[in-house]
Amino acid sequence: MMQRRAFIALGAATAAAAGPSSAAAFSRIVGANERIRVGLIGAGLRGRADAGSVGKTNNAEVAAVSDVYVPRREKGAAKFGPPAKPVKDYRQILDSKDIDAVIVAAPDHWHVQMTLEAVSAGKDVYVEKPVTHTIEEGSKLISGVEQSKQVVATGTQQRSWPHYLAAQKIVAGGELGHVGFAESYWYQNYSHLPEAVQRGLDETSIDPAQLDWAQWLGSAPKQPFDKVKYLYWRFFPDFGGGIFTDLMTHWIDVIQWYLDTPEPSVTQAIGATYKYTQFALPDTVTAGFQFGNHYTSAFSGSLTCGLEDGGIIFRGEKAMLKLTRGGFWMYEEPERFGAAKLPPPEKVGQRIEDGTVANVANWLDCIRTRQTPNANIHAGVQAARTSHMANVAMRERRILLKEI
């Protein structure tokens, strides 16, 4: 039998002739005590963080790291150490029977293609959010995943984060009363990026000679290499969806989950660029949603400021719940008409672990049990769809209406 470590050499010899879905589909049933071997596709900062969570669970390891940029795949392989090997073409990972599952952390425009190819090859998948790049991709992705019977989780880690689960019970239990308004926000001050680069969180310079730009583009329109597009692809529509898909997707997923509303009936959005003119998508956005006759939701986000970071506020007739990645705080409504200051919180919940670690652990557990992950593909598509709707409304300067 071929040594497990030898799959890279064989894959390198066959990948050039292989098509996108060349691997014959197979699934290895992982036993309760067997190690799950995971391949990482896309070894940027987020991909390395996701894969880093694998090693924090029992009986799982990163066995291969794929990226079209040499320094990134080598950095990823070095971070995870043996048995992780650097791989240029992700299809080598899909073709290997020594890999049980993959993490897809490539740019957004690759998510659906890589996920569908992976499940067709018999791999379980953890795909970063947003799971789709367009609204139209959603049904195709769900259909492909369901037909494959593979376990697919999405990178909306709040669904496995203990204090988010506890807060959901508060809302579901009616402690807030009827929630008529859910507001969310996320502010990231991108003026701090040079400092982050100096700390080694991303590359200070990119060597095009070590990057397969054509492979990175994939299905996107052909265009010359551009360092800004490569590093900040989230803010170019060929590859990402800006603030709405990068940040709002997390919060709208929680809102739709807590209030059991898969999509809005009314969507409107505006955006503008005040500072980061090198980006093709706005650096400041606002969106409003109506969910039938249930509630209204609003989101605001900007790259020009960072105080308060991000969070959600559920405003109910009995109480208000403020929820962030640091914890939650529930405040009872005052008896008088209004109150300028918040009363002492009636309930408090604090973050006790990393949400990504919990979400990856849930995915790995489901690989063994073949159950549906907390962050399932249906929820991932629903959250992405609402974010895409906000982008459409902003881009086309119109209100989107849908009967619910």
Short mmCIF file of C-alpha atoms in Angstrom, two decimals, residues 90 107-114 117 133-134 137 140 213-223 237-239:
data_model
loop_
_atom_site.label_atom_id
_atom_site.label_comp_id
_atom_site.label_asym_id
_atom_site.label_seq_id
_atom_site.Cartn_x
_atom_site.Cartn_y
_atom_site.Cartn_z
CA TYR A 90 -5.80 22.12 -4.57
CA PRO A 107 -11.44 34.16 -2.05
CA ASP A 108 -15.23 34.21 -2.27
CA HIS A 109 -15.48 33.60 -6.02
CA TRP A 110 -13.91 30.17 -5.50
CA HIS A 111 -16.16 28.96 -2.67
CA VAL A 112 -18.92 27.24 -4.63
CA GLN A 113 -16.66 25.63 -7.21
CA MET A 114 -14.20 24.27 -4.65
CA GLU A 117 -15.58 19.67 -6.40
CA HIS A 133 -20.38 34.86 -4.48
CA THR A 134 -23.78 35.52 -6.07
CA GLU A 137 -25.12 30.17 -6.78
CA LYS A 140 -26.69 25.05 -6.99
CA TRP A 213 -2.10 34.80 -10.80
CA ALA A 214 -4.08 33.06 -13.54
CA GLN A 215 -4.98 30.21 -11.18
CA TRP A 216 -5.88 32.70 -8.43
CA LEU A 217 -8.25 34.50 -10.81
CA GLY A 218 -10.02 31.29 -11.73
CA SER A 219 -13.48 32.14 -13.06
CA ALA A 220 -12.97 35.89 -12.58
CA PRO A 221 -12.34 38.05 -15.66
CA LYS A 222 -8.76 38.04 -16.90
CA GLN A 223 -6.84 41.07 -15.68
CA PRO A 237 -16.67 42.68 -6.90
CA ASP A 238 -14.83 40.16 -9.10
CA PHE A 239 -13.68 38.39 -5.95
#
